[in-house]
Short mmCIF file of C-alpha atoms in Angstrom, two decimals:
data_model
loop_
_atom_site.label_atom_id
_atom_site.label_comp_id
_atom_site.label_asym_id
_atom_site.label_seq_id
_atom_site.Cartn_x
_atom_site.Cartn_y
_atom_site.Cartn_z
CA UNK A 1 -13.30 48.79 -30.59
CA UNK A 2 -10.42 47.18 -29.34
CA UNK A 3 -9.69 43.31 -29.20
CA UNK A 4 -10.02 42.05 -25.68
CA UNK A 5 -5.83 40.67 -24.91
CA UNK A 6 -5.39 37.30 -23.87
CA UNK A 7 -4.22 36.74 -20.95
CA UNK A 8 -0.10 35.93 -20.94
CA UNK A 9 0.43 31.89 -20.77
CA UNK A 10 0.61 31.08 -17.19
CA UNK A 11 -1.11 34.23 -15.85
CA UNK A 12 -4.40 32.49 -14.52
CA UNK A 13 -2.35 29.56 -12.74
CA UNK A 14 -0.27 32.24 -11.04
CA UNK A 15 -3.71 34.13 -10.17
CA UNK A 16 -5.16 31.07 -8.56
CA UNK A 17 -4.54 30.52 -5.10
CA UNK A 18 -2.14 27.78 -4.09
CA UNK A 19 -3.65 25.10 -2.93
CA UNK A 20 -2.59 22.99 -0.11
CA UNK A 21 -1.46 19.12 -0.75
CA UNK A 22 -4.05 16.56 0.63
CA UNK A 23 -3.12 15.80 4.26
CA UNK A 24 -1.98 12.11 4.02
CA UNK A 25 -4.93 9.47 4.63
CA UNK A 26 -5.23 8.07 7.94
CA UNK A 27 -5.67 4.16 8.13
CA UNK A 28 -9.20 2.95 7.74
CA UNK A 29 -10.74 1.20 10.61
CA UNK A 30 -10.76 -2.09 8.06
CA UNK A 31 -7.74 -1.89 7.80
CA UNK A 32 -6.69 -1.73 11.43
CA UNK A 33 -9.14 -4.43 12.20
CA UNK A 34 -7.12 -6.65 9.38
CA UNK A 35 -3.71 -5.50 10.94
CA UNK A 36 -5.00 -6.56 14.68
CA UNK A 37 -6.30 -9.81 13.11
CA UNK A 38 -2.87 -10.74 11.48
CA UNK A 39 -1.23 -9.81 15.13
CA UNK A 40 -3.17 -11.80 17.08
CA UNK A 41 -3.40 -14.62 14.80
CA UNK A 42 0.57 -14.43 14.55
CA UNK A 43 0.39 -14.49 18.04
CA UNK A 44 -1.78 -17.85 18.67
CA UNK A 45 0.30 -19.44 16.32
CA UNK A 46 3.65 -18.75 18.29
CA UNK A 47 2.18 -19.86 21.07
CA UNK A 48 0.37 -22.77 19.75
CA UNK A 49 3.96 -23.57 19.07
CA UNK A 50 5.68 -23.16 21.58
CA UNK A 51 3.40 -25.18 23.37
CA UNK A 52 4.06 -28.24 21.35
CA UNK A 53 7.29 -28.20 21.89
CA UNK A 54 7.62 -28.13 25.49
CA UNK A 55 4.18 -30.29 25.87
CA UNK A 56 5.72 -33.69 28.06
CA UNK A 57 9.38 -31.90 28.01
CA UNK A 58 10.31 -34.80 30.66
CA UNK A 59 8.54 -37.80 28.40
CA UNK A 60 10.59 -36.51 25.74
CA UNK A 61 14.56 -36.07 28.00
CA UNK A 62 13.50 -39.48 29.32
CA UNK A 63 12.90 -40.90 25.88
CA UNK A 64 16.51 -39.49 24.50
CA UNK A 65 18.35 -40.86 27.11
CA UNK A 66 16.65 -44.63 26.25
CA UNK A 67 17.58 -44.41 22.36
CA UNK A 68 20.96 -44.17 21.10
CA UNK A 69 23.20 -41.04 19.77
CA UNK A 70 23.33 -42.20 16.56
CA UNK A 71 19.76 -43.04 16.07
CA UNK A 72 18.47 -40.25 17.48
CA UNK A 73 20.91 -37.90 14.58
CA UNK A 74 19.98 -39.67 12.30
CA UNK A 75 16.16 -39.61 12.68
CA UNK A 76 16.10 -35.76 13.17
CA UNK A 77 17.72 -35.42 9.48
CA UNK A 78 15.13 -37.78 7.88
CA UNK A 79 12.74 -35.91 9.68
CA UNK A 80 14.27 -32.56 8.75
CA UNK A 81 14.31 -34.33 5.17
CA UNK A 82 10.15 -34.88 4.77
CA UNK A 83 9.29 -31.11 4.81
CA UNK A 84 11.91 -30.11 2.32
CA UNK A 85 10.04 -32.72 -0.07
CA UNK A 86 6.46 -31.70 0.65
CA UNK A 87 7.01 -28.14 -0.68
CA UNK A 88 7.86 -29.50 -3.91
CA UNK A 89 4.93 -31.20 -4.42
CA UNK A 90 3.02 -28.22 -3.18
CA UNK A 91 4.81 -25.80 -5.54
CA UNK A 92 4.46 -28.55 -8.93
CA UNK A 93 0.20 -27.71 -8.16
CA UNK A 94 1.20 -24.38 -7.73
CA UNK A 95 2.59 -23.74 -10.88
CA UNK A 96 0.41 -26.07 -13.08
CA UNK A 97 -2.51 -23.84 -12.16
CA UNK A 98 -0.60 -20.83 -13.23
CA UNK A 99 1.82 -19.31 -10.45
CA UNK A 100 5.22 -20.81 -10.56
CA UNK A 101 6.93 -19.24 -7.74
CA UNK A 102 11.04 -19.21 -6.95
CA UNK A 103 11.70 -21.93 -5.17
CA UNK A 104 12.74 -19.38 -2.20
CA UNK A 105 9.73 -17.45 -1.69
CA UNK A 106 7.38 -20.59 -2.22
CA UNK A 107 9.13 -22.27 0.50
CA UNK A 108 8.31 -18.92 2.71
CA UNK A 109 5.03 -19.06 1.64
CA UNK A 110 4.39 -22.87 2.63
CA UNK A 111 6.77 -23.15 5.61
CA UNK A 112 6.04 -20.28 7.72
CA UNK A 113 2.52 -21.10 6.63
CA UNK A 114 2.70 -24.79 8.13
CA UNK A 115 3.08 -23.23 11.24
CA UNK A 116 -0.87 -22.28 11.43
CA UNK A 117 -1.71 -26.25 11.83
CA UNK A 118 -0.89 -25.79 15.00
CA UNK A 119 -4.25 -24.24 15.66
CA UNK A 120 -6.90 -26.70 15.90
CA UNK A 121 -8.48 -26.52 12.47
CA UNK A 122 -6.37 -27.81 9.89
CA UNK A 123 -7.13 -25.40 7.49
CA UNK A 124 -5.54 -22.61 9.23
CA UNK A 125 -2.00 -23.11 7.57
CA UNK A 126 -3.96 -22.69 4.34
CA UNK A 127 -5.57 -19.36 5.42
CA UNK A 128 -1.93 -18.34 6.28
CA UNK A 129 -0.11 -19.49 3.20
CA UNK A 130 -2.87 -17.69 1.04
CA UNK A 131 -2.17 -14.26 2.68
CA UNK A 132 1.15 -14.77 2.17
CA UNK A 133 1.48 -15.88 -1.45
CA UNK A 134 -1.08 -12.61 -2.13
CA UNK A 135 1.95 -10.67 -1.87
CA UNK A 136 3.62 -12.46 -4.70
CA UNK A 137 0.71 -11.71 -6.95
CA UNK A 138 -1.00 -15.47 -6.22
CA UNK A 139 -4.49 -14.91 -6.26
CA UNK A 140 -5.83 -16.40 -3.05
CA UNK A 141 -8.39 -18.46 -4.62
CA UNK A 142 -5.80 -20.46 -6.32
CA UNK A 143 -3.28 -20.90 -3.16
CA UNK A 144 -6.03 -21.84 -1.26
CA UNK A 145 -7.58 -24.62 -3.43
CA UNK A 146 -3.45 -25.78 -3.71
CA UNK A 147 -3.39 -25.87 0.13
CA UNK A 148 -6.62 -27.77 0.38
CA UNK A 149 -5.36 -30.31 -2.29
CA UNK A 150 -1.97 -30.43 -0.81
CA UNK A 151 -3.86 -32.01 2.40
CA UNK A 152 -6.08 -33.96 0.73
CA UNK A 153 -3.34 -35.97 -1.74
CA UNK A 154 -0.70 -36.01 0.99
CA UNK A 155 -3.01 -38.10 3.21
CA UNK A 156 -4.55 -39.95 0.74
CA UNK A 157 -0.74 -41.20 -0.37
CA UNK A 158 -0.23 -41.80 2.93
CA UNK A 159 -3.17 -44.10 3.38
CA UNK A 160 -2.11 -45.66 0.06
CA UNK A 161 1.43 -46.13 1.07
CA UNK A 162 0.50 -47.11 4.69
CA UNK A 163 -2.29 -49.64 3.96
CA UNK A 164 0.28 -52.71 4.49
CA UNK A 165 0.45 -51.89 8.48
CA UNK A 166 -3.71 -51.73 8.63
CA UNK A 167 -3.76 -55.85 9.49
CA UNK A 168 -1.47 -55.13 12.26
CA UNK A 169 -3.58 -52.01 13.34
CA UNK A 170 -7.00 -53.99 13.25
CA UNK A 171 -5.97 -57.35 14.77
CA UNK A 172 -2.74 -56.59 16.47
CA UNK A 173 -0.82 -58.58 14.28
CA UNK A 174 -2.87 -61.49 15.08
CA UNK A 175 -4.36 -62.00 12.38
CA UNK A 176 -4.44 -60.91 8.43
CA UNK A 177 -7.06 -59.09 6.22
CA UNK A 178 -8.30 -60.85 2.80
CA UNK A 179 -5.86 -59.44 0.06
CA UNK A 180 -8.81 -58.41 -1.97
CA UNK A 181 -10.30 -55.74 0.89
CA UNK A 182 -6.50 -54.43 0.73
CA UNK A 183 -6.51 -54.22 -3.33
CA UNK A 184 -10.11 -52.93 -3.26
CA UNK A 185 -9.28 -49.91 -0.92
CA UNK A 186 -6.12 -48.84 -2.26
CA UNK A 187 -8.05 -48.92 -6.00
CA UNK A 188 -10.95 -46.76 -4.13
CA UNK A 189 -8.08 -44.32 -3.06
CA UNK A 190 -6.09 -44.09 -6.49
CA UNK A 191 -9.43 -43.68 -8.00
CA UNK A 192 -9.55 -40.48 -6.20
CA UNK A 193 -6.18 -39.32 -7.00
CA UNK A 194 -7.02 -39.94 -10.83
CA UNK A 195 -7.58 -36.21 -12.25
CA UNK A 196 -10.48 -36.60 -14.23
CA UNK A 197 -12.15 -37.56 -11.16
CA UNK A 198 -10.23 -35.18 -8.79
CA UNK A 199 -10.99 -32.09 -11.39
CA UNK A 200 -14.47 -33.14 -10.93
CA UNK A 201 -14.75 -33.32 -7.04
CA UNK A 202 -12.79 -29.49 -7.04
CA UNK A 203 -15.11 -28.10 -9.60
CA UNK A 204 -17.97 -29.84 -7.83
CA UNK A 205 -16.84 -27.95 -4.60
CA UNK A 206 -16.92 -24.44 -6.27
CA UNK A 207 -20.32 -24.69 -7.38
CA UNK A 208 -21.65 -25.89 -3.94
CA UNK A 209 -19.80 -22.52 -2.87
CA UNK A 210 -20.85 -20.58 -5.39
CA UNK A 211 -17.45 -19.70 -6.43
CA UNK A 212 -15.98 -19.41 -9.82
CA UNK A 213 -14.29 -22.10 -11.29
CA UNK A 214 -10.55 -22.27 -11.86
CA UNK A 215 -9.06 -20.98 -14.85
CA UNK A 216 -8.20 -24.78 -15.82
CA UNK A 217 -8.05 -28.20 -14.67
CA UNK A 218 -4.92 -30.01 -13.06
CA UNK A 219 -2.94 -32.37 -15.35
CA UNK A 220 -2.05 -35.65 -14.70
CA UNK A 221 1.51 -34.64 -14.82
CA UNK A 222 1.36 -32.24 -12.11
CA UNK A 223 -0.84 -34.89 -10.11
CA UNK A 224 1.64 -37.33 -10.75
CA UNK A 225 4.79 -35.81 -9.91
CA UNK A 226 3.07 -33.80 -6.77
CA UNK A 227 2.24 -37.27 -5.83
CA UNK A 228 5.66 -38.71 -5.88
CA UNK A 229 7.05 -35.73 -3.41
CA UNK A 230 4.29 -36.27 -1.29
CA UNK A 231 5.16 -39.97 -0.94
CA UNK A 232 8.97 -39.51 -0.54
CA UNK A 233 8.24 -37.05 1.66
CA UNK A 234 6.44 -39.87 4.35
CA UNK A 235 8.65 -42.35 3.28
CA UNK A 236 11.67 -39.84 4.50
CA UNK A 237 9.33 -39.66 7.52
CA UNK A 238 8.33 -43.52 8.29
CA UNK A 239 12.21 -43.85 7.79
CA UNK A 240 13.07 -41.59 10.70
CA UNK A 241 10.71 -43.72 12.80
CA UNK A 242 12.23 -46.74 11.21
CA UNK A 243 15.78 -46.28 13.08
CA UNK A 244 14.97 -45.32 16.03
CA UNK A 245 12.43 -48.03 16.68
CA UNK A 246 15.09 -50.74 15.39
CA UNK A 247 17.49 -49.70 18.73
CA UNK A 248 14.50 -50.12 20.67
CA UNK A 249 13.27 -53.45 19.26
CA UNK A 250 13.73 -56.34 21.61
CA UNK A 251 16.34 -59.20 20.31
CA UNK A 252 13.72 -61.11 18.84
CA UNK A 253 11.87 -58.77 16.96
CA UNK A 254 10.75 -59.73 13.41
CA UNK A 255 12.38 -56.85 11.11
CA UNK A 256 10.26 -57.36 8.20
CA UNK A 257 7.61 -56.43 10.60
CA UNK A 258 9.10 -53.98 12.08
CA UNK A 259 10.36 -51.96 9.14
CA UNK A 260 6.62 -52.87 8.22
CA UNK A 261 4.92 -51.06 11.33
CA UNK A 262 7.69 -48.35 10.96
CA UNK A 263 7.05 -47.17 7.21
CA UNK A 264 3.90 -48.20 6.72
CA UNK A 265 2.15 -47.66 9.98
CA UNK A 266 3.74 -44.35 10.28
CA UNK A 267 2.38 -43.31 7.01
CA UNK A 268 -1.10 -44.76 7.68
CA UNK A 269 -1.36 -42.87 10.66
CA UNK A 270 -0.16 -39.75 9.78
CA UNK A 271 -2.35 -39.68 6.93
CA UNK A 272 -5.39 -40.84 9.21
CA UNK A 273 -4.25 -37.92 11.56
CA UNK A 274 -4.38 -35.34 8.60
CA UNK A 275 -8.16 -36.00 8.71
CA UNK A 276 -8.69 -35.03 11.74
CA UNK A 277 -9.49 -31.39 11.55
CA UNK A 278 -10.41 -30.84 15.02
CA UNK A 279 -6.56 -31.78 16.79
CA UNK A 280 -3.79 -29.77 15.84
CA UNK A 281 -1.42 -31.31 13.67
CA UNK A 282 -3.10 -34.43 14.37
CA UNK A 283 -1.82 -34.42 17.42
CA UNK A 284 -3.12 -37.61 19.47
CA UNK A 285 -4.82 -39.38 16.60
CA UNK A 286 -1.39 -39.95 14.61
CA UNK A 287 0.53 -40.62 17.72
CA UNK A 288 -2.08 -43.31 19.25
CA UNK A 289 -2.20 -45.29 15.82
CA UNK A 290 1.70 -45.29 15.86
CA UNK A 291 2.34 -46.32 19.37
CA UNK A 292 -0.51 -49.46 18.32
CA UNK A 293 1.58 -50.19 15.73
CA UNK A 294 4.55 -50.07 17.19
CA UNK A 295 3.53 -52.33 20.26
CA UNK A 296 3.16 -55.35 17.75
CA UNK A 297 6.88 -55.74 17.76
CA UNK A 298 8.13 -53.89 21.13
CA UNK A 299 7.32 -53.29 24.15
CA UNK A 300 4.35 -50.51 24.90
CA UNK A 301 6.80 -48.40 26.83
CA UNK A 302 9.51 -48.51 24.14
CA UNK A 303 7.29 -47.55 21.18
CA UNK A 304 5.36 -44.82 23.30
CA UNK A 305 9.74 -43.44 23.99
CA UNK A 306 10.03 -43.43 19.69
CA UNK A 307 6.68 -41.71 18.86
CA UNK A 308 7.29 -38.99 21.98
CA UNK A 309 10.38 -38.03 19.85
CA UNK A 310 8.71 -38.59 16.66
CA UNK A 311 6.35 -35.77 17.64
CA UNK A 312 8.75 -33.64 19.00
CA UNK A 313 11.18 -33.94 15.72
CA UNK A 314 8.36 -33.00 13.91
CA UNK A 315 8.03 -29.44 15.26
CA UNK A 316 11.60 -29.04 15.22
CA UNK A 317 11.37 -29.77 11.40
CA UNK A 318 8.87 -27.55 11.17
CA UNK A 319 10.29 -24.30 13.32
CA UNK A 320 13.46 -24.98 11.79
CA UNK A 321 12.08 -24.90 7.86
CA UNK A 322 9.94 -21.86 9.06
CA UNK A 323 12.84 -19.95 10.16
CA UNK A 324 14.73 -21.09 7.02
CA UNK A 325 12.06 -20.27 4.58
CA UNK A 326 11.47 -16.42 6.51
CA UNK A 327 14.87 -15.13 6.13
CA UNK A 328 15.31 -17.52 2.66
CA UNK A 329 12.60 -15.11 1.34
CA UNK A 330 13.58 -11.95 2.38
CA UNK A 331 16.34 -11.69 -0.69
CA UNK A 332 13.13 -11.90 -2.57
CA UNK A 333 10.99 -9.08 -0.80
CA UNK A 334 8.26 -11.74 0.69
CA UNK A 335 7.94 -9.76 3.77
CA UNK A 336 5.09 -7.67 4.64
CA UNK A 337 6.89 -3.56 3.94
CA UNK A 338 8.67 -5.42 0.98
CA UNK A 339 8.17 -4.92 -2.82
CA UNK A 340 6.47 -7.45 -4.95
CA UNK A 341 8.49 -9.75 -6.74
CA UNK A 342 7.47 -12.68 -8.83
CA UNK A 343 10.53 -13.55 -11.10
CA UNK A 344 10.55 -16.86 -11.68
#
């Protein structure tokens, strides 16, 4: 009886019909849906811009013709100066929590980000900066709890900072507040900035939302030093408003008290507008406090001219770093058909 043969190596692949690669997968509807999302949300934004900065075009001409050349230069670069400090705060929380990022793709991540406060909500330019840092391998848990603390520290060093210019807001400069209300709130506020206590509030949070905790607390380093950009960063700010109020100060004005309603009531009401989640960008809330302010040592008309730029500056700062930070982090493959990269 003879041994059945093997068959030759090979032989049964050959015999086997060819098969015919998978036709490529179409798109799922989810992700269409997330693609149409991301358009239109792109969209809103652009426009949400573009409507702030031609919102009171003629207030603003008007008000550039009434303060001088050399004011007006140099309180665009102070106000071209805050942002670049705010993202390195932003980035120092970044990194302590585990994601230290180039300094050219984080500032893509948070600039082009800061454009979604433009959307009533103030948590939209979180939303945005999380998509975007997902691409660099940040989970979006983490970016988001950075954005959210971002906000919450900024205005709360504002507030600190700024508490010097609340007599003048309360009693229009009338009259002053007891130095121990003054000592009392800004200990309340530091309180909250102490990390022990912050760790607790953010850990707090997560269990409310049923959410995991992160992988490990802040340090008071980061806290610390995020704090100090944060600060410069208004101070860069309340400077800008500083200059241009002084050429619009009458010949009498005070200017301890007007550097005073400059600095520090610019950075109490910005940080004041940062809680208001409802206005864009705080738009109205910030501006109303200022021009208050402002009216204790000018005229209305002349500190309603300096905040009307103020506000326009602002989202010139802000387009401007946006634009800077896009094509800054195309070199390292940020955008969307880009590959992943997260040297450091």
């Amino acid at each position: 009886m003879s041994e059945p043969v093997a068959p030759e190596p090979g032989a049964a692949e050959a015999a086997a019909p060819a098969t015919e690669p998978p036709p490529p997968t179409t798109r799922s509807t989810r992700k269409r849906v997330v693609d149409a999302v991301r358009v239109a949300f792109l969209a809103l934004v652009l426009l949400a811009v573009g409507y702030a900065l031609t919102r009171g075009w003629d207030d603003v001409s008007a008000s550039f013709r009434r303060i001088g050349a050399r004011s007006l230069a140099l309180g665009l670069v102070l106000a071209l100066v805050s942002p670049a400090l705010t993202v390195l705060g932003w980035r120092v929380l970044l990194a302590d929590l585990g994601s230290r990022l180039h300094l050219a793709p984080a500032s893509g991540v948070f600039f082009v980000g800061q454009l979604g406060k433009y959307l009533p909500g103030s948590v939209w330019s979180v939303v945005a900066q999380a998509e975007m840092a997902r691409r660099l391998g940040v989970p979006r848990r983490r970016s988001t709890v950075v954005g959210l603390i971002t906000i919450a520290l900024s205005a709360l060093c504002g507030i600190v900072v700024g508490l010097p210019a609340l007599p003048a807001l309360l009693t229009r400069g009338q009259a002053n507040l007891p130095t121990w209300f003054l000592v009392l709130v800004v200990g309340g506020l530091l309180v909250a900035l102490w990390p022990p206590v912050l760790n607790r509030a953010i850990s707090l949070l997560f269990r409310l939302l049923r959410r995991e905790p992160l992988e490990h607390d802040l340090s008071l380093a980061a806290v610390a030093l995020s704090t100090m950009w944060f600060t410069l960063s208004w101070l860069a700010g309340g400077a800008s408003i500083w200059v241009m109020a002084a050429s619009l100060a009458d010949a009498g004005a005070d200017p301890g008290h007007l550097a005073l309603v400059s600095v520090c009531g610019y950075l109490l009401a910005a940080g004041i507008g940062m809680f208001s989640f409802v206005v864009p960008a705080g738009v109205g809330v910030r501006d109303g406090v200022l021009v208050v302010l402002l009216a204790t040592s000018m005229p209305v008309a002349a500190a309603t001219a300096v905040v009307v730029v103020a506000r326009f500056y602002s989202v010139v700062a802000d387009v401007a770093w946006a634009g800077i930070g896009w094509l800054w982090a195309r070199a390292h493959h940020l955008l969307p058909d880009s590959k992943v990269d997260t040297h450091v």
